[in-house]
Structures are given as C-alpha cells and as structure tokens.
mmCIF file with all atom_site columns, C-alpha atoms in Angstrom:
data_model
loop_
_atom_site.group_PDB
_atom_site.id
_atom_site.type_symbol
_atom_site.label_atom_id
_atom_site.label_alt_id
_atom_site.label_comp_id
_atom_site.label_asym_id
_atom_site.label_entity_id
_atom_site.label_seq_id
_atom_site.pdbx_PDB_ins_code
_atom_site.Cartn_x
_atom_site.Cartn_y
_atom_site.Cartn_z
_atom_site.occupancy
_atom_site.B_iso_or_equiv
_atom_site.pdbx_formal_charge
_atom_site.auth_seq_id
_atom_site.auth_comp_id
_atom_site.auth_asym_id
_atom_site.auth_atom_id
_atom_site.pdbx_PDB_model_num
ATOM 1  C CA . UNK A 1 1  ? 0.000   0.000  0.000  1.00 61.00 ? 18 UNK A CA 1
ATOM 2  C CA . UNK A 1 2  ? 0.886   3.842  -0.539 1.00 65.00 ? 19 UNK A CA 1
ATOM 3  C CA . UNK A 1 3  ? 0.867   6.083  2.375  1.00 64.00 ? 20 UNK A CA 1
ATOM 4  C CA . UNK A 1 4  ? -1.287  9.425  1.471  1.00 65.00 ? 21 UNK A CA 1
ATOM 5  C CA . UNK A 1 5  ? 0.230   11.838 0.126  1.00 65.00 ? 22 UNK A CA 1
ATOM 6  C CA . UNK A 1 6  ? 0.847   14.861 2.844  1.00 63.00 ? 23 UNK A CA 1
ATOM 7  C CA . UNK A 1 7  ? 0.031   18.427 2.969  1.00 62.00 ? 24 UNK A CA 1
ATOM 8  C CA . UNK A 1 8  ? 2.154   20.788 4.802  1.00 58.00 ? 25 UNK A CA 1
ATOM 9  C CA . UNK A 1 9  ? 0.010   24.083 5.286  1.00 58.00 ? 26 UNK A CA 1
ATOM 10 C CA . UNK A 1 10 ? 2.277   27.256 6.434  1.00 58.00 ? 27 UNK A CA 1
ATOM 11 C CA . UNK A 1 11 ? 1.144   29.844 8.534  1.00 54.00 ? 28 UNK A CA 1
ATOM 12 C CA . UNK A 1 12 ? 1.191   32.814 7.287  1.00 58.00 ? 29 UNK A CA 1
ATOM 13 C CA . UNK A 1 13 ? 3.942   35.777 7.984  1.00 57.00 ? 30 UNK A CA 1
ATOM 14 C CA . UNK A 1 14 ? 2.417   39.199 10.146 1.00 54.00 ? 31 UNK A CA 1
ATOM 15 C CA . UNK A 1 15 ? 2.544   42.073 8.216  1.00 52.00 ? 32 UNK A CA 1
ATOM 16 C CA . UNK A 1 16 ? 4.439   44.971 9.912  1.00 51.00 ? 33 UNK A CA 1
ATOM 17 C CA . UNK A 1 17 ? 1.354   46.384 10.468 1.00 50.00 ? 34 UNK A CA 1
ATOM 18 C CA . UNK A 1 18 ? -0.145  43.856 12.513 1.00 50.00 ? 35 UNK A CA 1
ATOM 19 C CA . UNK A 1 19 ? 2.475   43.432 14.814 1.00 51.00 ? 36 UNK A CA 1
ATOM 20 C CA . UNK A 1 20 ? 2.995   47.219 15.137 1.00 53.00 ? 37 UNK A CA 1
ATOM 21 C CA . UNK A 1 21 ? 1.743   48.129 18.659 1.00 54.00 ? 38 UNK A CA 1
ATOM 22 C CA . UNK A 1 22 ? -1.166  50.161 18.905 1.00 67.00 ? 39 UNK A CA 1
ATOM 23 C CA . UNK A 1 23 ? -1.190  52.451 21.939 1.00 81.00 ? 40 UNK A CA 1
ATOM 24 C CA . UNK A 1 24 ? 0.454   55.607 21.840 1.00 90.00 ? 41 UNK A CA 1
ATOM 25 C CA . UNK A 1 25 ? 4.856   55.879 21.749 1.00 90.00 ? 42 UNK A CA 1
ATOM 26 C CA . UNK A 1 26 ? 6.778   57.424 24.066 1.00 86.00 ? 43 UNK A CA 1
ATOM 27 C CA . UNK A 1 27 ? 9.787   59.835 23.133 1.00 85.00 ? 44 UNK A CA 1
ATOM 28 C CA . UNK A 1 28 ? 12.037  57.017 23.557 1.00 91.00 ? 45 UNK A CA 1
ATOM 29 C CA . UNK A 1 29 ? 9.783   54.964 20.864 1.00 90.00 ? 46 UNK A CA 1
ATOM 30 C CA . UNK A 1 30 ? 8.485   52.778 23.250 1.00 92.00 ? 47 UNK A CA 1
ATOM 31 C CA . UNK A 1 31 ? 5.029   51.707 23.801 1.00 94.00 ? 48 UNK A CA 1
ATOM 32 C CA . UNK A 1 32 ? 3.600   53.464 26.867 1.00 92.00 ? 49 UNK A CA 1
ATOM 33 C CA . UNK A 1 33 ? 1.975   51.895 29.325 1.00 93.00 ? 50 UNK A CA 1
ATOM 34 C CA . UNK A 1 34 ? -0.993  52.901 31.345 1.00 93.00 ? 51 UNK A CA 1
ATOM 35 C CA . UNK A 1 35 ? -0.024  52.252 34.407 1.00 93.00 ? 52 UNK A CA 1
ATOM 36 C CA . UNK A 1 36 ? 3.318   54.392 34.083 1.00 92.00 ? 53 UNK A CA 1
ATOM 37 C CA . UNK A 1 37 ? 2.034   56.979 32.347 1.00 94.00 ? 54 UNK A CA 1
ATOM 38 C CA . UNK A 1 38 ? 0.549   60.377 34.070 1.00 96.00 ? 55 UNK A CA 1
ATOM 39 C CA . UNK A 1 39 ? 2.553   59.700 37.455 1.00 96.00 ? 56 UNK A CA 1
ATOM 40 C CA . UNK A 1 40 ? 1.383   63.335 38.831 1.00 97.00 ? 57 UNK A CA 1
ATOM 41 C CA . UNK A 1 41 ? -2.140  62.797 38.372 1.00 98.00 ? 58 UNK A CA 1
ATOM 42 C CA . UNK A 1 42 ? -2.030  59.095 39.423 1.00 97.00 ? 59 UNK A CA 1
ATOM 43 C CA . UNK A 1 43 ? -0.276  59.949 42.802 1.00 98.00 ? 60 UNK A CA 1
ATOM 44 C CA . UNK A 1 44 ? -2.466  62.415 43.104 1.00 98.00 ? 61 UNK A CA 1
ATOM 45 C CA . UNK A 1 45 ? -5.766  60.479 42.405 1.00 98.00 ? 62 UNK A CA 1
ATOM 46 C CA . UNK A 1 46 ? -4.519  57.278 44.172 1.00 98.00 ? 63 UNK A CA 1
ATOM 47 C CA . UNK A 1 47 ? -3.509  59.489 47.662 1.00 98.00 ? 64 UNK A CA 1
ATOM 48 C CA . UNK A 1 48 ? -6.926  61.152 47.136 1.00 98.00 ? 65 UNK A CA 1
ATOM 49 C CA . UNK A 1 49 ? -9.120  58.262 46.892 1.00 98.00 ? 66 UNK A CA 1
ATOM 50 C CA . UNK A 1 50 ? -7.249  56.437 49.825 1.00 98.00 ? 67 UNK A CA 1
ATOM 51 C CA . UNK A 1 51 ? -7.869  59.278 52.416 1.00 98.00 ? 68 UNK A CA 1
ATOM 52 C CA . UNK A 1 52 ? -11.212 60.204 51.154 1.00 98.00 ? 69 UNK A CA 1
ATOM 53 C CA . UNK A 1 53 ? -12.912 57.453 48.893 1.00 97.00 ? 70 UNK A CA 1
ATOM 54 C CA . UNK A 1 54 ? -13.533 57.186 45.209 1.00 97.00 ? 71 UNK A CA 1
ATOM 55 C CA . UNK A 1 55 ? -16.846 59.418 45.747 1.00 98.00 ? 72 UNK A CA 1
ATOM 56 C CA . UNK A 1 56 ? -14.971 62.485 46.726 1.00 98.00 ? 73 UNK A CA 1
ATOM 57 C CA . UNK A 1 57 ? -12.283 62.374 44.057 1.00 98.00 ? 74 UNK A CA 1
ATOM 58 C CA . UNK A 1 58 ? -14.206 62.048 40.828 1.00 98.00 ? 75 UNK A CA 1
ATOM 59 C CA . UNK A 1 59 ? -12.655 65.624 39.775 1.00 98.00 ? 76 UNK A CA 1
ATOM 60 C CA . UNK A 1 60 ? -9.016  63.470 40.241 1.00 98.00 ? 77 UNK A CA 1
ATOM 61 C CA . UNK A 1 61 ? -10.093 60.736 38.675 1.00 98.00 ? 78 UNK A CA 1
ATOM 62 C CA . UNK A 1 62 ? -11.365 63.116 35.706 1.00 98.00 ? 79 UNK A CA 1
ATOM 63 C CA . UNK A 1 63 ? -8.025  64.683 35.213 1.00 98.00 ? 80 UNK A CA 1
ATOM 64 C CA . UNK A 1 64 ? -6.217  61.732 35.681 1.00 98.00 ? 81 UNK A CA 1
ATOM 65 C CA . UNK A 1 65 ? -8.383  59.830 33.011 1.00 97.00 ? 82 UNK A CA 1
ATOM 66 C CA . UNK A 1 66 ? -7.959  63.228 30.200 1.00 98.00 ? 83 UNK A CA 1
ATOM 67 C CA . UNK A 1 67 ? -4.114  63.552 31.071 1.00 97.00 ? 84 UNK A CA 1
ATOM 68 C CA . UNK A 1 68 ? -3.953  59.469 29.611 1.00 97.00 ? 85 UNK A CA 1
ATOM 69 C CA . UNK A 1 69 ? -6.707  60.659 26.837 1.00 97.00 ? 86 UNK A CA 1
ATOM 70 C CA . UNK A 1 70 ? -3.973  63.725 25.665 1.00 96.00 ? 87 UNK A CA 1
ATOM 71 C CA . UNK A 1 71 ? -1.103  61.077 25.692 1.00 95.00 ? 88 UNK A CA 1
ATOM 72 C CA . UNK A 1 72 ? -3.094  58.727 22.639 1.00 95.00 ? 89 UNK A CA 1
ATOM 73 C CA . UNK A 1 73 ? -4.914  56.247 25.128 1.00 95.00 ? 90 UNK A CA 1
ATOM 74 C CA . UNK A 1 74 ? -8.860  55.328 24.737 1.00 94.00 ? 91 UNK A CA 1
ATOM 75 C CA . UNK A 1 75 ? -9.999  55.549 27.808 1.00 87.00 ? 92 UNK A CA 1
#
C-alpha cells in the first residue's frame, strides 16, 4: 500500500502592520503603558481616593483619566 500523500500548510507571515503596537509611543519609541504613564495625576488620584474614597475624588479621577486621553490612550 501507498501512504497518502501529505500536505504541509504554512502559517502565514504578520505584516508589519499587525504586529505594530497600537497604543500611543513614548519619546524614547516605546510603547507606553498605562499604568506608568501620568505619574502626577495618578499619585495624586490614588492618595486622594485612599484618604477620602472614590466618591470624593471624581474631579481626580477626571483629570487623571484626560491627562492618559492627551497622551493617545482610549480611555
């Protein structure tokens, strides 16, 4: 008997474009990252939500959420 013949599929290659990150590029060229981005308004937001809860800080939270909307993030 013949074995059956065999198919080798390939996956195919990325384009740039799809591998390209998506968020917004620091002035090193880096990605930036959320969570390290906006450390003035963060400290800020986070000390004012510890000492007086999330209820009384909205205007923090606010300016904390536009300063990551101005660097390229969808918030």
């Amino acid at each position: 008997m013949t074995p059956a013949p065999t198919t080798v599929v390939a996956s195919p290659t990325p384009s740039p474009a799809a591998t390209a990150p998506t968020g917004p590029i620091g002035a090193d060229g880096k990605p930036l990252k959320p969570c390290c981005s906006c450390p003035e308004t963060k400290k800020a937001r986070d000390q004012c939500v510890f000492n007086l809860g999330e209820e009384n800080c909205l205007d923090m939270i606010k300016a904390h959420q536009q300063c990551l909307r101005d660097l390229g993030f969808k918030i």
